[in-house]
Amino acid sequence: IEFKDVHFSYNEEPVLAGVSFVAKQGEITALVGPSGSGKSTVSKLAARFWDADSGLITLGGIDVKTVEPEVLLKNYAIVFQNVTLFDESVMENIRLGRSGASDEDVRAAAKAAQCDEFIDRFEDGYNTYIEQGGSNVSGGQKQRLAIARAIAAKPPVILADEPTGNLDSASSREIMEILKSMHRSGETLILITHDRDIAQLADRIVHIEDGKIVGDTRKGSDSYA
């Protein structure tokens, strides 16, 4: 994914001003910065929830504005801070990532997201019904189920927007370990976070403040932090 001199305003309020960076395939790119800096806006523009006012955003060299949003979104799996679970079984909640996923695919995704350890403790296992709003699972379990859903989708790009924002430190560490392994199959992973510990997972850290990039460093460089 490449951003070239991207500008964007929301309700006439400038949000991004001249943002340029590359998130390479097979790498984790962390977007960091304070709340309101514009980092979540970057992910929404990449997935074409909105269109940039000017500049160019490409996916695999293709201008995202030339691709219908429904088609473009098939290339993305998105993990938000606030996870939405539905009144379905655990199996079907994970399968929502890709409707054609087999039971074996779902189980493999759950294992990769470290869900299998708590799913096996449920009386009905993968057939356990998720109660309204996910009230019968913890915050950490919700987030791992959302990650399993993303893995099941098998997308080339994963957008993780503050995936540990609502979790305690122990659950955050668990999610960090899962994120480390999520891009090993060659996916592009964009990680949006204000947590410096989470950001250290990344191959590249892009610092955004007031809609502008103020730092862009790769792991191994003297300025990486």
XYZ file of N, CA and C in Angstrom:
675
model
N 0.860 -1.180 0.000
C 0.000 0.000 0.000
C 0.890 1.222 0.000
N 0.606 2.164 -0.902
C 1.412 3.379 -0.956
C 0.523 4.618 -0.927
N 0.884 5.557 -0.082
C 0.255 6.878 -0.025
C 1.230 7.881 -0.615
N 0.744 8.708 -1.538
C 1.586 9.737 -2.152
C 0.909 11.099 -2.015
N 1.431 11.935 -1.129
C 0.968 13.313 -0.942
C -0.549 13.372 -0.763
N -1.054 12.578 0.162
C -2.508 12.467 0.364
C -3.011 13.558 1.311
N -4.053 14.256 0.846
C -4.743 15.267 1.649
C -6.189 14.825 1.829
N -6.740 15.092 3.031
C -8.125 14.716 3.286
C -8.717 15.638 4.341
N -9.955 16.070 4.099
C -10.701 16.871 5.068
C -12.023 16.181 5.367
N -12.496 16.335 6.594
C -13.782 15.763 6.996
C -14.660 16.902 7.495
N -15.808 17.084 6.834
C -16.691 18.217 7.153
C -15.911 19.542 7.120
N -15.089 19.654 6.092
C -14.287 20.845 5.824
C -13.167 21.078 6.837
N -12.969 20.136 7.767
C -11.863 20.233 8.713
C -10.691 19.416 8.184
N -9.518 20.019 7.960
C -8.358 19.261 7.481
C -7.985 18.150 8.462
N -7.776 16.953 7.931
C -7.396 15.806 8.760
C -6.005 15.301 8.396
N -5.732 15.150 7.095
C -4.418 14.730 6.616
C -3.871 15.785 5.663
N -2.563 16.037 5.755
C -1.944 17.069 4.917
C -0.622 16.550 4.353
N -0.680 16.025 3.139
C 0.542 15.603 2.457
C 1.165 14.330 2.984
N 0.338 13.343 3.316
C 0.839 12.076 3.874
C 1.404 11.191 2.768
N 2.639 10.734 2.961
C 3.291 9.834 2.010
C 4.062 8.759 2.773
N 3.793 7.488 2.471
C 4.548 6.379 3.055
C 4.199 5.109 2.279
N 5.001 4.068 2.490
C 4.758 2.771 1.862
C 4.658 1.706 2.947
N 3.586 0.905 2.918
C 3.448 -0.280 3.768
C 3.735 -1.487 2.884
N 4.892 -2.106 3.099
C 5.340 -3.159 2.200
C 4.684 -4.502 2.492
N 4.532 -5.286 1.423
C 3.987 -6.634 1.554
C 4.884 -7.471 2.461
N 4.253 -8.247 3.342
C 4.995 -9.124 4.223
C 5.592 -8.444 5.428
N 5.250 -7.171 5.636
C 5.780 -6.430 6.778
C 4.648 -5.877 7.642
N 5.001 -5.560 8.888
C 4.092 -4.835 9.774
C 4.503 -3.365 9.757
N 3.575 -2.512 9.381
C 3.790 -1.069 9.427
C 2.906 -0.500 10.525
N 3.501 0.096 11.532
C 2.742 0.691 12.635
C 2.540 2.173 12.381
N 1.302 2.614 12.505
C 0.971 4.043 12.456
C 0.731 4.488 13.889
N 1.565 5.385 14.375
C 1.468 5.802 15.768
C 1.263 7.307 15.850
N 0.706 7.727 16.969
C 0.460 9.146 17.167
C -0.657 9.340 18.164
N -0.832 10.557 18.654
C -1.879 10.830 19.641
C -3.270 10.711 19.036
N -4.269 10.627 19.909
C -5.656 10.592 19.443
C -5.949 11.839 18.618
N -6.640 11.635 17.493
C -6.978 12.753 16.628
C -5.886 13.149 15.661
N -4.807 12.378 15.616
C -3.684 12.738 14.735
C -3.948 12.393 13.279
N -4.914 11.480 13.032
C -5.234 11.104 11.662
C -4.856 9.684 11.293
N -4.303 8.925 12.239
C -3.815 7.588 11.898
C -4.942 6.624 11.524
N -6.086 6.695 12.191
C -7.210 5.826 11.816
C -7.799 6.238 10.467
N -7.744 7.529 10.176
C -8.212 8.015 8.875
C -7.406 7.385 7.750
N -6.113 7.197 7.955
C -5.259 6.570 6.943
C -5.801 5.184 6.579
N -6.157 4.390 7.587
C -6.657 3.040 7.305
C -7.987 3.081 6.565
N -8.842 4.019 6.912
C -10.144 4.115 6.250
C -9.999 4.563 4.798
N -9.030 5.420 4.533
C -8.779 5.824 3.145
C -8.187 4.663 2.346
N -7.319 3.878 2.979
C -6.710 2.734 2.295
C -7.772 1.741 1.847
N -8.798 1.550 2.691
C -9.879 0.615 2.372
C -11.027 1.284 1.622
N -10.866 2.559 1.317
C -11.827 3.379 0.574
C -13.189 3.493 1.261
N -13.161 3.613 2.589
C -14.374 4.026 3.282
C -14.709 5.446 2.865
N -13.641 6.232 2.652
C -13.741 7.585 2.097
C -12.720 7.699 0.977
N -12.850 8.730 0.152
C -11.855 9.023 -0.876
C -11.062 10.250 -0.468
N -9.760 10.233 -0.766
C -8.896 11.377 -0.470
C -9.295 12.574 -1.317
N -9.049 13.770 -0.792
C -9.320 14.991 -1.555
C -8.317 15.131 -2.698
N -7.065 14.768 -2.438
C -6.021 14.835 -3.468
C -4.918 13.870 -3.087
N -4.003 13.646 -4.028
C -2.951 12.676 -3.812
C -3.356 11.315 -4.352
N -2.528 10.322 -4.122
C -2.735 8.992 -4.698
C -2.542 7.913 -3.642
N -3.481 6.959 -3.618
C -3.367 5.778 -2.755
C -3.444 4.555 -3.651
N -2.429 3.698 -3.581
C -2.415 2.522 -4.435
C -2.311 1.251 -3.603
N -2.909 0.195 -4.120
C -2.804 -1.152 -3.564
C -2.243 -2.037 -4.669
N -1.028 -2.527 -4.473
C -0.395 -3.316 -5.522
C -0.189 -2.527 -6.797
N 0.022 -1.206 -6.661
C 0.251 -0.347 -7.813
C -1.007 0.155 -8.490
N -2.191 -0.254 -7.993
C -3.464 0.144 -8.601
C -4.115 1.240 -7.756
N -4.511 2.323 -8.399
C -5.201 3.425 -7.731
C -6.506 2.896 -7.138
N -6.664 3.003 -5.789
C -7.853 2.436 -5.152
C -9.133 3.116 -5.633
N -9.036 4.361 -6.121
C -10.234 5.043 -6.606
C -10.785 4.411 -7.881
N -9.988 3.578 -8.548
C -10.452 2.926 -9.772
C -11.125 1.585 -9.481
N -11.190 1.216 -8.213
C -11.755 -0.080 -7.825
C -13.025 0.156 -7.016
N -14.098 -0.557 -7.366
C -15.343 -0.423 -6.613
C -15.102 -0.809 -5.147
N -15.668 -0.039 -4.200
C -15.407 -0.298 -2.781
C -15.677 -1.742 -2.359
N -16.772 -2.342 -2.868
C -17.108 -3.709 -2.489
C -16.034 -4.685 -2.947
N -15.470 -4.431 -4.122
C -14.410 -5.284 -4.653
C -13.118 -5.052 -3.878
N -12.823 -3.791 -3.595
C -11.600 -3.451 -2.879
C -11.577 -4.077 -1.497
N -12.716 -4.058 -0.806
C -12.766 -4.559 0.561
C -12.485 -6.049 0.655
N -12.616 -6.765 -0.447
C -12.289 -8.192 -0.429
C -10.804 -8.422 -0.205
N -10.005 -7.374 -0.395
C -8.561 -7.475 -0.182
C -8.154 -7.170 1.259
N -9.134 -6.806 2.097
C -8.823 -6.370 3.454
C -9.573 -7.196 4.487
N -8.901 -7.412 5.617
C -9.577 -7.828 6.846
C -9.277 -6.754 7.875
N -10.291 -6.339 8.611
C -10.141 -5.209 9.530
C -10.486 -5.660 10.948
N -9.579 -5.367 11.875
C -9.793 -5.674 13.283
C -9.872 -4.353 14.031
N -11.064 -4.022 14.521
C -11.271 -2.761 15.222
C -11.075 -2.930 16.728
N -10.935 -1.802 17.412
C -10.835 -1.805 18.867
C -12.106 -2.360 19.497
N -13.256 -1.941 18.984
C -14.542 -2.418 19.488
C -15.052 -3.526 18.575
N -14.990 -4.743 19.068
C -15.305 -5.928 18.269
C -16.811 -6.148 18.224
N -17.315 -6.486 17.046
C -18.721 -6.837 16.894
C -18.855 -8.345 16.737
N -19.535 -8.978 17.689
C -19.873 -10.397 17.577
C -21.376 -10.511 17.391
N -21.788 -11.545 16.703
C -23.201 -11.697 16.358
C -23.824 -12.870 17.104
N -25.153 -12.872 17.147
C -25.892 -13.919 17.855
C -25.868 -15.198 17.033
N -24.685 -15.764 16.932
C -24.457 -17.005 16.195
C -23.473 -17.855 16.993
N -23.186 -19.039 16.491
C -22.203 -19.890 17.149
C -20.804 -19.308 16.995
N -19.885 -19.800 17.802
C -18.483 -19.408 17.664
C -18.005 -19.703 16.247
N -18.351 -20.883 15.741
C -17.945 -21.290 14.397
C -18.408 -20.277 13.350
N -19.664 -19.869 13.422
C -20.214 -18.958 12.410
C -19.683 -17.540 12.581
N -19.384 -17.135 13.810
C -18.800 -15.809 14.014
C -17.433 -15.713 13.361
N -16.659 -16.776 13.420
C -15.348 -16.774 12.765
C -15.517 -16.895 11.256
N -16.475 -17.710 10.819
C -16.677 -17.938 9.393
C -17.144 -16.682 8.660
N -17.622 -15.684 9.398
C -18.032 -14.428 8.771
C -16.878 -13.768 8.020
N -15.645 -14.127 8.373
C -14.505 -13.595 7.650
C -14.499 -14.015 6.190
N -14.981 -15.232 5.930
C -15.036 -15.738 4.554
C -16.136 -16.778 4.499
N -17.223 -16.464 3.801
C -18.418 -17.301 3.840
C -18.173 -18.727 3.371
N -17.181 -18.908 2.499
C -16.920 -20.252 1.984
C -15.932 -21.058 2.795
N -15.503 -20.528 3.931
C -14.503 -21.223 4.748
C -15.066 -22.534 5.280
N -14.291 -23.592 5.177
C -14.702 -24.890 5.706
C -14.541 -24.900 7.219
N -15.107 -25.906 7.877
C -14.922 -26.032 9.322
C -13.440 -26.158 9.661
N -12.703 -26.858 8.808
C -11.261 -27.015 9.043
C -10.544 -25.668 8.941
N -10.956 -24.844 7.972
C -10.374 -23.499 7.837
C -10.643 -22.667 9.085
N -11.863 -22.756 9.591
C -12.237 -21.996 10.782
C -11.416 -22.443 11.980
N -11.272 -23.756 12.139
C -10.497 -24.277 13.268
C -9.025 -23.867 13.166
N -8.495 -23.876 11.941
C -7.098 -23.470 11.744
C -6.914 -21.997 12.085
N -7.888 -21.161 11.680
C -7.822 -19.728 11.996
C -7.916 -19.505 13.498
N -8.798 -20.253 14.149
C -8.951 -20.129 15.597
C -7.669 -20.533 16.317
N -7.022 -21.571 15.821
C -5.760 -22.004 16.440
C -4.687 -20.936 16.261
N -4.608 -20.352 15.067
C -3.613 -19.313 14.791
C -3.833 -18.098 15.685
N -5.095 -17.808 16.002
C -5.433 -16.668 16.858
C -5.489 -17.042 18.328
N -5.073 -18.270 18.639
C -5.048 -18.766 20.019
C -6.429 -18.742 20.671
N -7.444 -19.031 19.849
C -8.812 -19.121 20.377
C -9.143 -20.534 20.840
N -8.475 -21.525 20.244
C -8.853 -22.912 20.498
C -8.757 -23.276 21.975
N -7.819 -22.646 22.698
C -7.634 -22.990 24.106
C -8.847 -22.642 24.953
N -9.543 -21.540 24.634
C -10.739 -21.226 25.419
C -12.000 -21.792 24.780
N -12.011 -21.962 23.466
C -13.176 -22.571 22.823
C -13.359 -23.999 23.313
N -12.257 -24.718 23.479
C -12.333 -26.109 23.941
C -12.878 -26.218 25.358
N -12.802 -25.117 26.117
C -13.342 -25.140 27.483
C -14.848 -24.895 27.509
N -15.398 -24.372 26.402
C -16.846 -24.189 26.329
C -17.524 -25.559 26.269
N -18.659 -25.658 26.902
C -19.373 -26.949 26.943
C -19.689 -27.455 25.542
N -20.084 -26.543 24.645
C -20.441 -26.938 23.279
C -19.350 -26.605 22.263
N -18.159 -26.262 22.741
C -17.049 -26.007 21.839
C -17.369 -24.968 20.782
N -17.097 -25.300 19.517
C -17.333 -24.364 18.415
C -18.819 -24.116 18.163
N -19.681 -24.944 18.725
C -21.130 -24.756 18.575
C -21.714 -23.872 19.673
N -20.850 -23.368 20.560
C -21.313 -22.480 21.626
C -21.916 -21.214 21.023
N -23.088 -20.843 21.498
C -23.801 -19.675 20.981
C -23.274 -18.418 21.663
N -22.897 -17.442 20.864
C -22.457 -16.153 21.406
C -23.680 -15.332 21.782
N -23.760 -14.958 23.045
C -24.907 -14.180 23.507
C -24.808 -12.752 22.997
N -25.915 -12.033 23.052
C -26.002 -10.694 22.475
C -24.864 -9.813 22.960
N -24.140 -9.236 21.983
C -23.030 -8.355 22.308
C -21.798 -9.076 22.812
N -21.813 -10.407 22.777
C -20.655 -11.161 23.260
C -20.529 -11.144 24.766
N -21.676 -11.095 25.476
C -21.650 -10.960 26.930
C -21.097 -12.195 27.634
N -21.024 -13.327 26.948
C -20.511 -14.543 27.579
C -19.048 -14.835 27.231
N -18.359 -13.838 26.653
C -16.915 -13.965 26.423
C -16.232 -12.702 26.918
N -14.958 -12.833 27.291
C -14.212 -11.693 27.826
C -13.741 -10.775 26.695
N -13.210 -9.612 27.084
C -12.702 -8.678 26.092
C -11.571 -9.266 25.273
N -10.649 -9.953 25.954
C -9.547 -10.584 25.241
C -10.008 -11.683 24.307
N -11.017 -12.450 24.740
C -11.566 -13.505 23.886
C -12.269 -12.921 22.665
N -12.992 -11.822 22.858
C -13.632 -11.151 21.720
C -12.593 -10.741 20.680
N -11.496 -10.137 21.158
C -10.491 -9.652 20.231
C -9.817 -10.805 19.490
N -9.587 -11.905 20.177
C -8.980 -13.056 19.516
C -9.931 -13.672 18.490
N -11.233 -13.674 18.793
C -12.211 -14.160 17.814
C -12.232 -13.257 16.582
N -12.094 -11.941 16.802
C -12.053 -11.008 15.667
C -10.814 -11.250 14.818
N -9.693 -11.546 15.464
C -8.465 -11.839 14.723
C -8.604 -13.159 13.967
N -9.226 -14.148 14.586
C -9.477 -15.422 13.896
C -10.335 -15.188 12.660
N -11.324 -14.320 12.775
C -12.180 -13.973 11.631
C -11.345 -13.356 10.512
N -10.406 -12.486 10.900
C -9.534 -11.855 9.906
C -8.632 -12.887 9.238
N -8.095 -13.805 10.018
C -7.222 -14.843 9.465
C -8.001 -15.752 8.521
N -9.236 -16.095 8.905
C -10.066 -16.966 8.069
C -10.351 -16.335 6.716
N -10.384 -15.005 6.674
C -10.663 -14.303 5.414
C -9.544 -14.468 4.394
N -8.339 -14.758 4.855
C -7.159 -14.919 3.998
C -6.956 -13.722 3.068
N -6.968 -12.507 3.616
C -6.798 -11.317 2.774
C -5.322 -11.009 2.561
N -4.982 -10.270 1.527
C -3.592 -9.821 1.374
C -3.228 -8.688 2.329
N -4.259 -7.988 2.859
C -3.993 -6.846 3.751
C -4.840 -6.978 5.011
N -4.206 -6.769 6.157
C -4.911 -6.748 7.440
C -4.722 -5.377 8.066
N -5.826 -4.721 8.430
C -5.795 -3.440 9.132
C -6.220 -3.686 10.577
N -5.321 -3.427 11.510
C -5.620 -3.614 12.932
C -5.618 -2.243 13.604
N -6.805 -1.759 13.953
C -6.972 -0.405 14.484
C -7.143 -0.463 15.995
N -6.087 -0.091 16.737
C -6.068 -0.113 18.206
C -6.588 -1.455 18.738
N -5.990 -2.577 18.314
C -6.532 -3.893 18.680
C -6.435 -4.221 20.158
N -5.623 -3.479 20.944
C -5.516 -3.762 22.375
C -6.055 -2.617 23.220
N -6.781 -1.691 22.599
C -7.203 -0.477 23.284
C -8.064 -0.697 24.509
N -8.876 -1.764 24.522
C -9.790 -1.993 25.639
C -9.361 -3.147 26.535
N -8.109 -3.601 26.399
C -7.679 -4.815 27.088
C -6.727 -4.514 28.233
N -6.692 -5.437 29.208
C -5.713 -5.322 30.283
C -4.339 -5.738 29.757
N -3.314 -5.555 30.590
C -1.944 -5.776 30.126
C -1.695 -7.225 29.730
N -2.280 -8.183 30.472
C -2.069 -9.596 30.148
C -2.685 -9.942 28.797
N -3.915 -9.491 28.569
C -4.579 -9.756 27.293
C -3.871 -9.039 26.155
N -3.357 -7.840 26.434
C -2.633 -7.091 25.410
C -1.398 -7.853 24.956
N -0.680 -8.451 25.910
C 0.514 -9.227 25.556
C 0.147 -10.416 24.682
N -0.987 -11.065 24.994
C -1.431 -12.198 24.189
C -1.721 -11.757 22.757
N -2.419 -10.638 22.617
C -2.741 -10.129 21.285
C -1.462 -9.736 20.549
N -0.492 -9.177 21.255
C 0.783 -8.814 20.648
C 1.462 -10.028 20.028
N 1.443 -11.163 20.760
C 2.084 -12.374 20.247
C 1.364 -12.887 19.002
N 0.039 -12.779 18.996
C -0.727 -13.213 17.830
C -0.403 -12.333 16.630
N -0.341 -11.018 16.862
C -0.049 -10.091 15.771
C 1.325 -10.357 15.167
N 2.273 -10.777 16.001
C 3.606 -11.086 15.501
C 3.564 -12.139 14.397
N 2.647 -13.098 14.552
C 2.606 -14.219 13.611
C 1.615 -14.023 12.472
N 0.826 -12.951 12.513
C -0.264 -12.807 11.542
C 0.206 -12.562 10.122
N 1.394 -11.985 9.956
C 1.822 -11.594 8.615
C 2.869 -12.549 8.040
N 3.031 -13.710 8.638
C 4.080 -14.629 8.198
C 3.779 -15.280 6.855
N 2.550 -15.191 6.402
C 2.206 -15.778 5.106
C 2.322 -14.761 3.977
N 2.901 -13.597 4.266
C 3.132 -12.600 3.230
C 2.121 -11.483 3.187
N 1.186 -11.447 4.175
C 0.214 -10.361 4.188
C 0.885 -9.036 4.539
N 0.233 -7.968 4.137
C 0.605 -6.630 4.569
C -0.228 -6.314 5.804
N 0.417 -5.976 6.901
C -0.304 -5.670 8.137
C -0.042 -4.229 8.532
N -1.114 -3.424 8.569
C -1.027 -2.051 9.068
C -1.609 -2.032 10.476
N -0.787 -1.631 11.430
C -1.142 -1.654 12.836
C -1.253 -0.220 13.336
N -2.439 0.161 13.762
C -2.682 1.518 14.259
C -2.725 1.468 15.779
N -1.861 2.224 16.423
C -1.774 2.133 17.874
C -1.143 3.390 18.468
N -1.466 3.651 19.730
C -0.760 4.686 20.486
C 0.142 4.033 21.526
N 0.134 2.687 21.567
C 0.903 1.915 22.543
C 2.303 1.651 21.991
N 3.317 2.183 22.634
C 4.682 2.051 22.132
C 5.163 0.606 22.168
N 4.708 -0.174 23.161
C 5.104 -1.583 23.221
C 4.557 -2.345 22.016
N 3.292 -2.067 21.659
C 2.691 -2.712 20.489
C 3.443 -2.287 19.234
N 3.794 -1.015 19.142
C 4.477 -0.502 17.950
C 5.807 -1.191 17.710
N 6.448 -1.681 18.787
C 7.754 -2.326 18.626
C 7.668 -3.642 17.857
N 6.467 -4.140 17.617
C 6.291 -5.336 16.782
C 6.610 -5.046 15.322
N 6.531 -3.790 14.949
C 6.513 -3.430 13.531
C 7.901 -3.440 12.898
N 7.898 -3.634 11.569
C 9.118 -3.493 10.783
C 9.397 -2.017 10.487
N 8.312 -1.234 10.454
C 8.432 0.202 10.190
C 7.445 0.926 11.095
N 7.875 2.061 11.630
C 6.990 2.892 12.452
C 6.841 4.250 11.778
N 5.595 4.602 11.481
C 5.274 5.882 10.874
C 4.567 6.738 11.927
N 5.192 7.852 12.318
C 4.639 8.747 13.327
C 3.791 9.827 12.647
N 2.553 9.973 13.110
C 1.642 10.974 12.568
C 1.199 11.923 13.676
N 1.311 13.201 13.418
C 0.813 14.224 14.340
C 0.152 15.325 13.527
N -1.027 15.736 13.968
C -1.755 16.819 13.300
C -1.867 16.583 11.798
N -2.083 15.329 11.422
C -2.310 15.007 10.016
C -1.083 14.968 9.148
N 0.100 15.059 9.772
C 1.347 15.049 9.002
C 2.285 13.976 9.551
N 3.092 13.410 8.662
C 4.089 12.438 9.091
C 5.299 13.191 9.631
N 5.636 12.887 10.887
C 6.765 13.558 11.529
C 7.927 12.592 11.751
N 7.743 11.324 11.389
C 8.815 10.345 11.517
C 8.456 9.079 10.771
N 9.463 8.451 10.156
C 9.255 7.216 9.398
C 10.543 6.407 9.512
N 10.525 5.405 10.391
C 11.757 4.681 10.702
C 11.572 3.177 10.555
N 12.629 2.496 10.142
C 12.613 1.050 9.987
C 13.348 0.395 11.153
N 12.936 -0.843 11.463
C 13.601 -1.588 12.518
C 15.082 -1.729 12.179
N 15.914 -1.521 13.175
C 17.353 -1.617 12.964
C 18.025 -0.278 12.782
N 17.218 0.760 12.515
C 17.809 2.092 12.365
C 18.025 2.710 13.739
N 18.933 3.671 13.817
C 19.262 4.301 15.090
C 18.068 5.036 15.695
N 17.156 5.509 14.832
C 16.026 6.315 15.311
C 14.784 5.495 15.576
N 14.876 4.160 15.439
C 13.699 3.298 15.629
C 13.327 3.264 17.104
N 12.100 3.758 17.409
C 11.610 3.758 18.794
C 10.177 4.226 18.808
